[in-house]
Every structure is written in C-alpha cells, then in structure tokens.
PDB file of C-alpha atoms in Angstrom:
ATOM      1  CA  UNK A1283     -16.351  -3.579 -16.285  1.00  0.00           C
ATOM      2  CA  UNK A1284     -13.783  -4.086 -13.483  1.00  0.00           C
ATOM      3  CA  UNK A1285     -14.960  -2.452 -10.218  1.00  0.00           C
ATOM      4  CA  UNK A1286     -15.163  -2.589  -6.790  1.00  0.00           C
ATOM      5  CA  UNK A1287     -17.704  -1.398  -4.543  1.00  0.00           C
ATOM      6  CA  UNK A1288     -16.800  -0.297  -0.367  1.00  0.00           C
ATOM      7  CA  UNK A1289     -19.688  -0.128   2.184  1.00  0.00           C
ATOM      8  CA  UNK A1290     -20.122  -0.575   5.600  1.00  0.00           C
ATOM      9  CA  UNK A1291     -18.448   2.667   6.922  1.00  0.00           C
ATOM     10  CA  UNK A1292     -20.176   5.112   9.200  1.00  0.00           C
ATOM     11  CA  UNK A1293     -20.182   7.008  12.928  1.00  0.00           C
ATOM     12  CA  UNK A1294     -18.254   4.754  15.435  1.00  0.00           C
ATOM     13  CA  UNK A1295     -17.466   5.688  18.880  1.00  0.00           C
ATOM     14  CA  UNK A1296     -14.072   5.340  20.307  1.00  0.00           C
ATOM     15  CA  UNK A1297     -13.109   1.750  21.061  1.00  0.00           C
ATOM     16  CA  UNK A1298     -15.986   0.736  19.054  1.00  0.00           C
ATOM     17  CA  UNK A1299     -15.701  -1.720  16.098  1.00  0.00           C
ATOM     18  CA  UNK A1300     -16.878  -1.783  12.758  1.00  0.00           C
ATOM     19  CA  UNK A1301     -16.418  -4.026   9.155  1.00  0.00           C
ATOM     20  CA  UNK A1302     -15.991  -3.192   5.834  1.00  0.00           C
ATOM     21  CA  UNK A1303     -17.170  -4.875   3.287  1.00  0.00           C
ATOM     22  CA  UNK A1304     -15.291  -4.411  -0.612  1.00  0.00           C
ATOM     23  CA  UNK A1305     -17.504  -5.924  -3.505  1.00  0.00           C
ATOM     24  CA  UNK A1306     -15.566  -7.196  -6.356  1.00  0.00           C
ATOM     25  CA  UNK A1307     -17.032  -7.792 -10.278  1.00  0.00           C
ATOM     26  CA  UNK A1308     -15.648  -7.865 -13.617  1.00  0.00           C
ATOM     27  CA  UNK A1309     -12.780  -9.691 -12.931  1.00  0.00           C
ATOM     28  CA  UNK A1310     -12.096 -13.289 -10.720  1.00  0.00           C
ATOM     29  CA  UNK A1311     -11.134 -12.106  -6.982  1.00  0.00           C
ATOM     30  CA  UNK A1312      -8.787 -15.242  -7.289  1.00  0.00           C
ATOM     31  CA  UNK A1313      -6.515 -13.977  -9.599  1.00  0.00           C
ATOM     32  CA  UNK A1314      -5.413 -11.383  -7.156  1.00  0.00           C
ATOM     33  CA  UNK A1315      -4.036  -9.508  -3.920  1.00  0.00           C
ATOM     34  CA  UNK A1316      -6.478  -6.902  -2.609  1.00  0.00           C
ATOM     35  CA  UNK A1317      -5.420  -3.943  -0.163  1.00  0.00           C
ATOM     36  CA  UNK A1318      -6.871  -1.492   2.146  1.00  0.00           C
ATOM     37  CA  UNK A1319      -5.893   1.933   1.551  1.00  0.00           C
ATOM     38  CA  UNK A1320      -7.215   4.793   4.020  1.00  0.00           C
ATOM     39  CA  UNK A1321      -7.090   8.919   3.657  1.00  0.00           C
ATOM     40  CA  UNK A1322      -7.547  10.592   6.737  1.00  0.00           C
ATOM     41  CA  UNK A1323      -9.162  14.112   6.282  1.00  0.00           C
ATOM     42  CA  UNK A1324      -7.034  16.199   4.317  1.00  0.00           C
ATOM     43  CA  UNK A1325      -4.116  13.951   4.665  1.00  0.00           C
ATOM     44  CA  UNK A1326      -2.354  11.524   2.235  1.00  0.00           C
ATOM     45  CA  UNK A1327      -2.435   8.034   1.425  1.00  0.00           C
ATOM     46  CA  UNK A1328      -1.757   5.234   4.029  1.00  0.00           C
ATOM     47  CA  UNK A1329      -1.662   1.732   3.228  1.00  0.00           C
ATOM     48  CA  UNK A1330      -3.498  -0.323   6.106  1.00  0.00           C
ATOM     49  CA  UNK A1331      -3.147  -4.196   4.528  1.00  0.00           C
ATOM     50  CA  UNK A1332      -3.259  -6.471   2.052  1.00  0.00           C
ATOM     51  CA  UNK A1333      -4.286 -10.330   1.456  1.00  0.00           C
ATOM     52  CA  UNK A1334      -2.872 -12.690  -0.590  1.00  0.00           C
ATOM     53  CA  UNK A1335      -4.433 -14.878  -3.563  1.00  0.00           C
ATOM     54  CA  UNK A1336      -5.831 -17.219  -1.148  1.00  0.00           C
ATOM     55  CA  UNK A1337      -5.658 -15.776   1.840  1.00  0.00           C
ATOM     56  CA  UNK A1338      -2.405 -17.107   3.726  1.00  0.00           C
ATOM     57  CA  UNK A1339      -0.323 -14.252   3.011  1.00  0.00           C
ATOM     58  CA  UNK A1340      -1.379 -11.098   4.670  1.00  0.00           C
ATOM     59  CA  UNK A1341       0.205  -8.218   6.117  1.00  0.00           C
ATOM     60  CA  UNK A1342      -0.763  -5.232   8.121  1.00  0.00           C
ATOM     61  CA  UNK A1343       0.742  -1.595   8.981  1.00  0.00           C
ATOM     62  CA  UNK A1344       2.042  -1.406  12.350  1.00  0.00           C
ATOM     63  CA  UNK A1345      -0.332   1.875  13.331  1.00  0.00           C
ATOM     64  CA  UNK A1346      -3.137  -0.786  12.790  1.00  0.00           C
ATOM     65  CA  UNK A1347      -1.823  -4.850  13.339  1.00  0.00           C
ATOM     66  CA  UNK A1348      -3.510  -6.482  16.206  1.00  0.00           C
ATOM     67  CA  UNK A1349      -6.257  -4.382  15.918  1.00  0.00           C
ATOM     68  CA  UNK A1350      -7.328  -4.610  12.004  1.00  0.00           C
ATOM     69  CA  UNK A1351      -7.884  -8.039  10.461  1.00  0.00           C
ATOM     70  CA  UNK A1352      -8.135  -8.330   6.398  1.00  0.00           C
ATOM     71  CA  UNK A1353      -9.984 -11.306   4.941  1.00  0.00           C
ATOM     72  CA  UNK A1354     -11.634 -12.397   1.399  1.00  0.00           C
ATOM     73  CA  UNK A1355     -14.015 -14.783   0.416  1.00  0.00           C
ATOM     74  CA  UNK A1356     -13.230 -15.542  -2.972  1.00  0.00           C
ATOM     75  CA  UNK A1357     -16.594 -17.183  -3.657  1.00  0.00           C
ATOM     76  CA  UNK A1358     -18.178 -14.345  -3.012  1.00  0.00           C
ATOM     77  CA  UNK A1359     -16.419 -12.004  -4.600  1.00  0.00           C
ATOM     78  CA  UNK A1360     -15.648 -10.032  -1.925  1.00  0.00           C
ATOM     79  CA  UNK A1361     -13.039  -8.398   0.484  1.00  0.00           C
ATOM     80  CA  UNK A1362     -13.432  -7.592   3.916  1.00  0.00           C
ATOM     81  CA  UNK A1363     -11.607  -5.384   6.959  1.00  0.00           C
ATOM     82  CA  UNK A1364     -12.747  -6.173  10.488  1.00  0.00           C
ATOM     83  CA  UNK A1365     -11.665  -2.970  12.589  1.00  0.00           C
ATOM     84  CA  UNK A1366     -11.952  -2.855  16.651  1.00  0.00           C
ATOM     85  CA  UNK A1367     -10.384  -0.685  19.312  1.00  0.00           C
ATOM     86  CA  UNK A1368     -11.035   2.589  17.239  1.00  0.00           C
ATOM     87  CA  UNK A1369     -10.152   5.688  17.579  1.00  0.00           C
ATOM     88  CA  UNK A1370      -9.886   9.621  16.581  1.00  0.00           C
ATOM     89  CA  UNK A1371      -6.788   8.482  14.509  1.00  0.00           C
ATOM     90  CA  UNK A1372      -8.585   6.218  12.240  1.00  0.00           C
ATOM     91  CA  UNK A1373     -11.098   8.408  11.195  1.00  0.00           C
ATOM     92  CA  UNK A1374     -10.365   8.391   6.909  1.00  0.00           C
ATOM     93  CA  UNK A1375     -11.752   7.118   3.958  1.00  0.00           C
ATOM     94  CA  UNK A1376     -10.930   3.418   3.662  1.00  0.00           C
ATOM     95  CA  UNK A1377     -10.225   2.520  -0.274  1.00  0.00           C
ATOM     96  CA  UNK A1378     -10.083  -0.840  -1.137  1.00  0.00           C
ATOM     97  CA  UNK A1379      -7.973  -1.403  -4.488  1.00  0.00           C
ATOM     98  CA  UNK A1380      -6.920  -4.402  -6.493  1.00  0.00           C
ATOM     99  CA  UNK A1381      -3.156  -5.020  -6.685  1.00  0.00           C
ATOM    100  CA  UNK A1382      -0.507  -6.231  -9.340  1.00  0.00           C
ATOM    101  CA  UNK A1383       2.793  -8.221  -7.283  1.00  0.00           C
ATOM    102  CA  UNK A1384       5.517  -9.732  -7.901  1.00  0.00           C
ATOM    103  CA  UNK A1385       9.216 -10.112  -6.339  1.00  0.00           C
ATOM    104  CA  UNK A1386       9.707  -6.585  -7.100  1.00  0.00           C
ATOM    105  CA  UNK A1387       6.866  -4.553  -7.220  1.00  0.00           C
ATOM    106  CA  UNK A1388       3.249  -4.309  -6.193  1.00  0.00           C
ATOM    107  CA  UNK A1389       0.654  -1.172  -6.852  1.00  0.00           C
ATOM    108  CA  UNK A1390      -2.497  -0.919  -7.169  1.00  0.00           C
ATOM    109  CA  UNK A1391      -4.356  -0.873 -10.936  1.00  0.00           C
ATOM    110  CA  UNK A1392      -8.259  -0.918  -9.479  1.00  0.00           C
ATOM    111  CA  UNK A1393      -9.617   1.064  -6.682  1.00  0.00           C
ATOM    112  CA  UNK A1394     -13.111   1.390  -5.673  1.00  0.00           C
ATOM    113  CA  UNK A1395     -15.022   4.773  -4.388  1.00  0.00           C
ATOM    114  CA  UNK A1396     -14.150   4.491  -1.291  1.00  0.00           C
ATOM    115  CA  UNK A1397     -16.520   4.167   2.475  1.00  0.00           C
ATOM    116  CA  UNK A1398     -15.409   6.962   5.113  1.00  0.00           C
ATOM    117  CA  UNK A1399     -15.625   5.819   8.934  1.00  0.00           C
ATOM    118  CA  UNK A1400     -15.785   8.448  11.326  1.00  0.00           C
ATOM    119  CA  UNK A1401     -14.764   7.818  14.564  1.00  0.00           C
ATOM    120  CA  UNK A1402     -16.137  10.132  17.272  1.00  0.00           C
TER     121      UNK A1402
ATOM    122  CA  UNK B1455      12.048   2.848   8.481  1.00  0.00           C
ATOM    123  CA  UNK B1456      11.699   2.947   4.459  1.00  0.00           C
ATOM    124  CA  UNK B1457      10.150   6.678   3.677  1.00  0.00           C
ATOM    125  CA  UNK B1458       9.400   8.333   0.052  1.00  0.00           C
ATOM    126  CA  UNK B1459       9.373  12.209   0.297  1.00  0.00           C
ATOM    127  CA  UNK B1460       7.861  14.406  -1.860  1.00  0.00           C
ATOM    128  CA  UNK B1461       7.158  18.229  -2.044  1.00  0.00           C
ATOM    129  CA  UNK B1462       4.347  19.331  -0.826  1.00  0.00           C
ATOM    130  CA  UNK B1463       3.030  21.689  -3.802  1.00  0.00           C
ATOM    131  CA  UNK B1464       5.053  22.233  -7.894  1.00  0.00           C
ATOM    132  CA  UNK B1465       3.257  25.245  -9.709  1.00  0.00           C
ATOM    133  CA  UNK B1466       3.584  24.958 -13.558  1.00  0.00           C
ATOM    134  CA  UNK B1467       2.360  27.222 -16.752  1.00  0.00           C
ATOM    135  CA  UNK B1468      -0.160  25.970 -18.971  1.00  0.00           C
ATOM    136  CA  UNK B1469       1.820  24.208 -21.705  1.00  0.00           C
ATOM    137  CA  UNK B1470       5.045  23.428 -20.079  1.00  0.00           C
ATOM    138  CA  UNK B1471       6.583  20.692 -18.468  1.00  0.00           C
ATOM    139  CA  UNK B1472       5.823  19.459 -14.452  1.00  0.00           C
ATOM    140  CA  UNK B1473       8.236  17.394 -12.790  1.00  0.00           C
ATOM    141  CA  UNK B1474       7.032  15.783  -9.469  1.00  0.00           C
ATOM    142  CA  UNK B1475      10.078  14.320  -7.565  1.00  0.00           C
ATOM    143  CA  UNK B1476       9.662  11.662  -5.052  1.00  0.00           C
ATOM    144  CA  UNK B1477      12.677  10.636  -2.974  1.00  0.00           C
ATOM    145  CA  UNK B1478      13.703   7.697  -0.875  1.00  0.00           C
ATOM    146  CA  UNK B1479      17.296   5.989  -0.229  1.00  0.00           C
ATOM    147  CA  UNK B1480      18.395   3.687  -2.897  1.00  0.00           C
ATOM    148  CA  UNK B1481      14.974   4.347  -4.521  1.00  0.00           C
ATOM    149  CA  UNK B1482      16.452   3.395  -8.268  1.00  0.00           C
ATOM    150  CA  UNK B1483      16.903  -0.294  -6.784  1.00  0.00           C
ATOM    151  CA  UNK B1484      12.682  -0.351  -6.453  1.00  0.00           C
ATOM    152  CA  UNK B1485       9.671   0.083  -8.920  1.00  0.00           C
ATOM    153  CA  UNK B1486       7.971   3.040  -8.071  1.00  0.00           C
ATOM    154  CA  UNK B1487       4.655   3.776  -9.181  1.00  0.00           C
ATOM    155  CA  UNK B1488       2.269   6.840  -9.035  1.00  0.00           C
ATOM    156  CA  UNK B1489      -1.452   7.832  -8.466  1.00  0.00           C
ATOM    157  CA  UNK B1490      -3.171  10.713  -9.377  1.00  0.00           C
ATOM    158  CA  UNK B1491      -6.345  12.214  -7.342  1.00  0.00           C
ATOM    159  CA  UNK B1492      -7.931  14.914  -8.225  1.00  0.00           C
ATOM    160  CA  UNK B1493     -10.705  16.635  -5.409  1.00  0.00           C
ATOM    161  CA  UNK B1494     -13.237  14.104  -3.843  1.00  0.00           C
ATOM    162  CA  UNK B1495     -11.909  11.095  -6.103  1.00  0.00           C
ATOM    163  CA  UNK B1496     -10.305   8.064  -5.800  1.00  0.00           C
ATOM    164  CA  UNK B1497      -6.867   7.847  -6.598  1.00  0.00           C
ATOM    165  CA  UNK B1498      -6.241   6.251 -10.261  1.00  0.00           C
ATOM    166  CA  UNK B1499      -2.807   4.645 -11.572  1.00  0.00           C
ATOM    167  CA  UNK B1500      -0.746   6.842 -14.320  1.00  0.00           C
ATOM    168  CA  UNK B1501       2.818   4.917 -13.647  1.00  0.00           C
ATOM    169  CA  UNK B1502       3.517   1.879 -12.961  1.00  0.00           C
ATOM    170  CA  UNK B1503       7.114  -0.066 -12.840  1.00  0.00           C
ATOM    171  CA  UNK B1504       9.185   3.433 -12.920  1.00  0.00           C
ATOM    172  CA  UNK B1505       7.889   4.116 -16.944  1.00  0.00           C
ATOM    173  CA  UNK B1506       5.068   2.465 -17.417  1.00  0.00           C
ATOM    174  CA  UNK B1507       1.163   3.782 -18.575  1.00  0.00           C
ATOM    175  CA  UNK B1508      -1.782   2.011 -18.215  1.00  0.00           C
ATOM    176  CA  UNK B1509      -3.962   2.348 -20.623  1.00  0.00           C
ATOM    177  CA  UNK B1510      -5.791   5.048 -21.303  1.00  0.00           C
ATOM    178  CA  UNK B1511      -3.157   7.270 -19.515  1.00  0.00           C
ATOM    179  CA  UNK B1512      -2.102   9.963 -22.009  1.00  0.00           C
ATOM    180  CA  UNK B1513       1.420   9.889 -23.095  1.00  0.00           C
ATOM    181  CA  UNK B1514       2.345  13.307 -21.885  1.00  0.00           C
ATOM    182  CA  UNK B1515       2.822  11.530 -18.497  1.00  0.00           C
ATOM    183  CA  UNK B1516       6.320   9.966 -18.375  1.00  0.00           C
ATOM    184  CA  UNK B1517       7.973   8.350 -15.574  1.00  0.00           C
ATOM    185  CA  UNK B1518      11.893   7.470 -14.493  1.00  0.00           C
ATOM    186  CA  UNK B1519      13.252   6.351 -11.311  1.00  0.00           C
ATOM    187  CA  UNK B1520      17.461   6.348 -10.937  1.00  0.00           C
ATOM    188  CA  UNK B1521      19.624   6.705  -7.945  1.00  0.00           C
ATOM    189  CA  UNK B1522      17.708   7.929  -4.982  1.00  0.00           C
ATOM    190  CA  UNK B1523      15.030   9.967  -6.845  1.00  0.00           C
ATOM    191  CA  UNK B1524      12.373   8.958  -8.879  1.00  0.00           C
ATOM    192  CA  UNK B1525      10.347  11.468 -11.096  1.00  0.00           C
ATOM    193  CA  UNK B1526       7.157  11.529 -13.203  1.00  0.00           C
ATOM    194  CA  UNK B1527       6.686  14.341 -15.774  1.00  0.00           C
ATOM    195  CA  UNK B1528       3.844  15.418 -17.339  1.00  0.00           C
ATOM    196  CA  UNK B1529       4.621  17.295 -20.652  1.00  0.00           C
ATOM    197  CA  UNK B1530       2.267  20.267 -22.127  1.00  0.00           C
ATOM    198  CA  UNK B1531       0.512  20.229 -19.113  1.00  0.00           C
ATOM    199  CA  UNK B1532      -3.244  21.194 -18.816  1.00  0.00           C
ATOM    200  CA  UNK B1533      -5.403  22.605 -16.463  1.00  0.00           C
ATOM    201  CA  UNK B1534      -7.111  18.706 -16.227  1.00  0.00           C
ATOM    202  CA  UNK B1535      -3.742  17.832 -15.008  1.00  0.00           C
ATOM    203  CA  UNK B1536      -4.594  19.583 -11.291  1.00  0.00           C
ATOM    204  CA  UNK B1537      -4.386  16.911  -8.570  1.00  0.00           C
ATOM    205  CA  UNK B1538      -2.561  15.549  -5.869  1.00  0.00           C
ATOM    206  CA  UNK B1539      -0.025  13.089  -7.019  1.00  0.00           C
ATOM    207  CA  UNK B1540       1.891  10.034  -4.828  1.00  0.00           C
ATOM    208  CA  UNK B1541       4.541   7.972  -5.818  1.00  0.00           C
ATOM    209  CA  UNK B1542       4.781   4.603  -3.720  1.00  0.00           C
ATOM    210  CA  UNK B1543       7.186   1.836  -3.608  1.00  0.00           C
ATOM    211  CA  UNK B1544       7.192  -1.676  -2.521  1.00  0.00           C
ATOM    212  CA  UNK B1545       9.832  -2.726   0.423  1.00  0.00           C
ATOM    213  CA  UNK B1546      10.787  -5.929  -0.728  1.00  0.00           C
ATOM    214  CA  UNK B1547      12.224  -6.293   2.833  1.00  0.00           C
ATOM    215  CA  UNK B1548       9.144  -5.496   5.087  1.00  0.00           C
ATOM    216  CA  UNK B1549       6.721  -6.524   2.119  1.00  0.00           C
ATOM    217  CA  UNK B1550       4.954  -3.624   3.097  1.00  0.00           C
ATOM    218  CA  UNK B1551       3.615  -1.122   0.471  1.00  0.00           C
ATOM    219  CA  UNK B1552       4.912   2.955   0.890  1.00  0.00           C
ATOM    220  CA  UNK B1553       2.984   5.977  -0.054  1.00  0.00           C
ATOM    221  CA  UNK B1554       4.716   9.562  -0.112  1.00  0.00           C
ATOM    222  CA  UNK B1555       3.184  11.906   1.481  1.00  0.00           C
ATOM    223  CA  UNK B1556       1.460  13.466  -2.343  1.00  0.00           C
ATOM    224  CA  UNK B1557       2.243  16.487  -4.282  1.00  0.00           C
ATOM    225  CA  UNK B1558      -0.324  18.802  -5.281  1.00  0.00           C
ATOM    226  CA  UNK B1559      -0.345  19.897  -8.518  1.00  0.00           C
ATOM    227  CA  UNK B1560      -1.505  23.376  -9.960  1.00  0.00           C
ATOM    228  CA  UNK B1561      -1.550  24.726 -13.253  1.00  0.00           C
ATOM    229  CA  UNK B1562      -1.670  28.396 -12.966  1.00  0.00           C
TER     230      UNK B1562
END
C-alpha cells in the first residue's frame, strides 16, 4: 500500500545539523510533489517545503530558506531535508507527505508517521 | 502575508452537527482543504478542493468554501470525531502552502 516512512530525526545541539530521510513505496515518487510538514510541541501545522516532480521546482518557508534544503532521488524512492544552523525553534515533528497540485490547489493525500528532532 | 484563522476549540453534542470555520481574505477564490489529527497521529485528508472526500472518508463530513470563510461540517457527530482539525490553502501568488492554526474538536 501507499506509504511513506521518516527517519533520521533525533537530539541536535543548537547550530548543529541534521538530515532527514522520507522513504517512499507503493506508488512511483515520479509522479509527484513531496513536502515537509513540521509540528512543534503542542503547536499546529507548519509547512517547511516542497519539491517538484523532478526536482527544479522547489520552495521553502521563509522561517527556514537558506538554512533547509529539500531534495529527492527518484530512483530511490526517496525524499530528503538537509537542516543546518538549528535551533530551539525547530524543535517539532517533521512529516513528510505526498502532494496533489495543480494551478489552483495543492494538499497533501499521503503522509508518513512522522521523525521528531529535538534541538537542545 | 496570506493567513487562514480558525477557532481555537467548537464543543458539539453527540449526534448533532459541528461546523469548523476557517477564515482568510478572499478565501472563496482558493481550494481549501482540511486534515484531521487525532492525539499522537499523523494528520489524514477528509476535504479536499472545498467539497471533496477521499475515499474512505465518511459522508457525514461535508465541506464549502464561499466569500471569505470556508467551513467543513461534520453531521451526527461521534465521539471518533475528537481531533484537531486544519484547513489550508494554496497561495497561488507565493506558491507557498498555508495551514490555520487547527481547531480542536470535542464531543461532549
């Protein structure tokens, strides 16, 4: 079935870096955009980024661009989020979730468990 | 900046009808979609598109988006129903992607 494993989270120390790693199956990576989605500790949903089929398109939230960088390897099945400069701020869990777009509209159909980074 | 607003908490009986607002200017012109999560779960997709159910999302849960206010309703409402819910939205002019800050749902 369609599903899509996160790892790679853990204890980071401030200004520290770390990469998660989003493993996709049941479905062709190809076929679509893939986001990052984060939850900080009793807080809401933020969107962090999101990559295009093939990988030119991507774009970032402003609380993380220049810091985050969002790539996929397609062969591979898999998605990946390459974070540096941490801090207390993005502490969350860090979703990664399959996405539907067009002109118009774009949400997210498939997201995975989720890997929580804790930066202290 | 492009911001949907929600309530932070709607109470509703057993049985009866909640309606979750989610707010943003010129909203009806955008899809807006929602996400249920209930505690220590990922969220999961009940609208997408303003109206629209995956599948295997019951059909009590309805959606509509108009003006500056979009809306999903979930109709004879059970305790299983408990969660936080978020609407999002797409800004076609950032091409960024916009959360609410989520509703939490009880069922007392």
């Amino acid at each position: 079935q369609v599903q899509l494993v996160e790892s790679g989270g853990g204890l980071v120390k401030p200004g520290g870096s770390l990469r998660l790693s989003c493993a996709a199956s049941g479905f062709t990576l190809s076929g679509y955009y893939m986001t990052w989605i984060r939850q900080a500790p009793g807080k809401g949903l933020e969107w962090v980024s999101y990559i295009g089929n093939s990988g030119t398109t991507i774009y970032y939230a402003d609380s993380v661009r220049g810091r985050f960088t969002i790539s996929r390897d397609n062969a591979k099945n898999s998605l990946h989020l390459q974070m540096s400069s941490l801090g207390a701020d993005d502490t969350a869990v860090y979703y990664c979730a399959r996405a539907i777009e067009a002109r118009n509209y774009f949400y997210m159909d498939v997201w995975g468990k989720g890997t929580t980074v804790t930066v202290s | 900046s492009f911001e949907l607003t929600q309530p932070p908490s709607v109470s509703v009986s057993p049985g009866q009808t909640a309606s979750i607002l989610c707010s943003g200017d010129k909203l009806g012109n955008k899809y807006v979609s929602w996400y249920q999560q209930k505690p220590g779960q990922s969220p999961v997709l009940v609208i997408y598109q303003d109206s629209q159910r995956p599948s295997g999302i019951p059909e009590r849960f309805s959606g509509s988006n108009s003006g500056d206010t979009a809306t999903l309703s979930i109709s004879r409402t059970q305790a299983m129903d408990e969660g936080d819910y978020y609407c999002q939205a797409w800004n076609t002019t950032t091409a960024t992607v916009v959360f609410g800050g989520g509703t939490k749902l009880t069922v007392l």
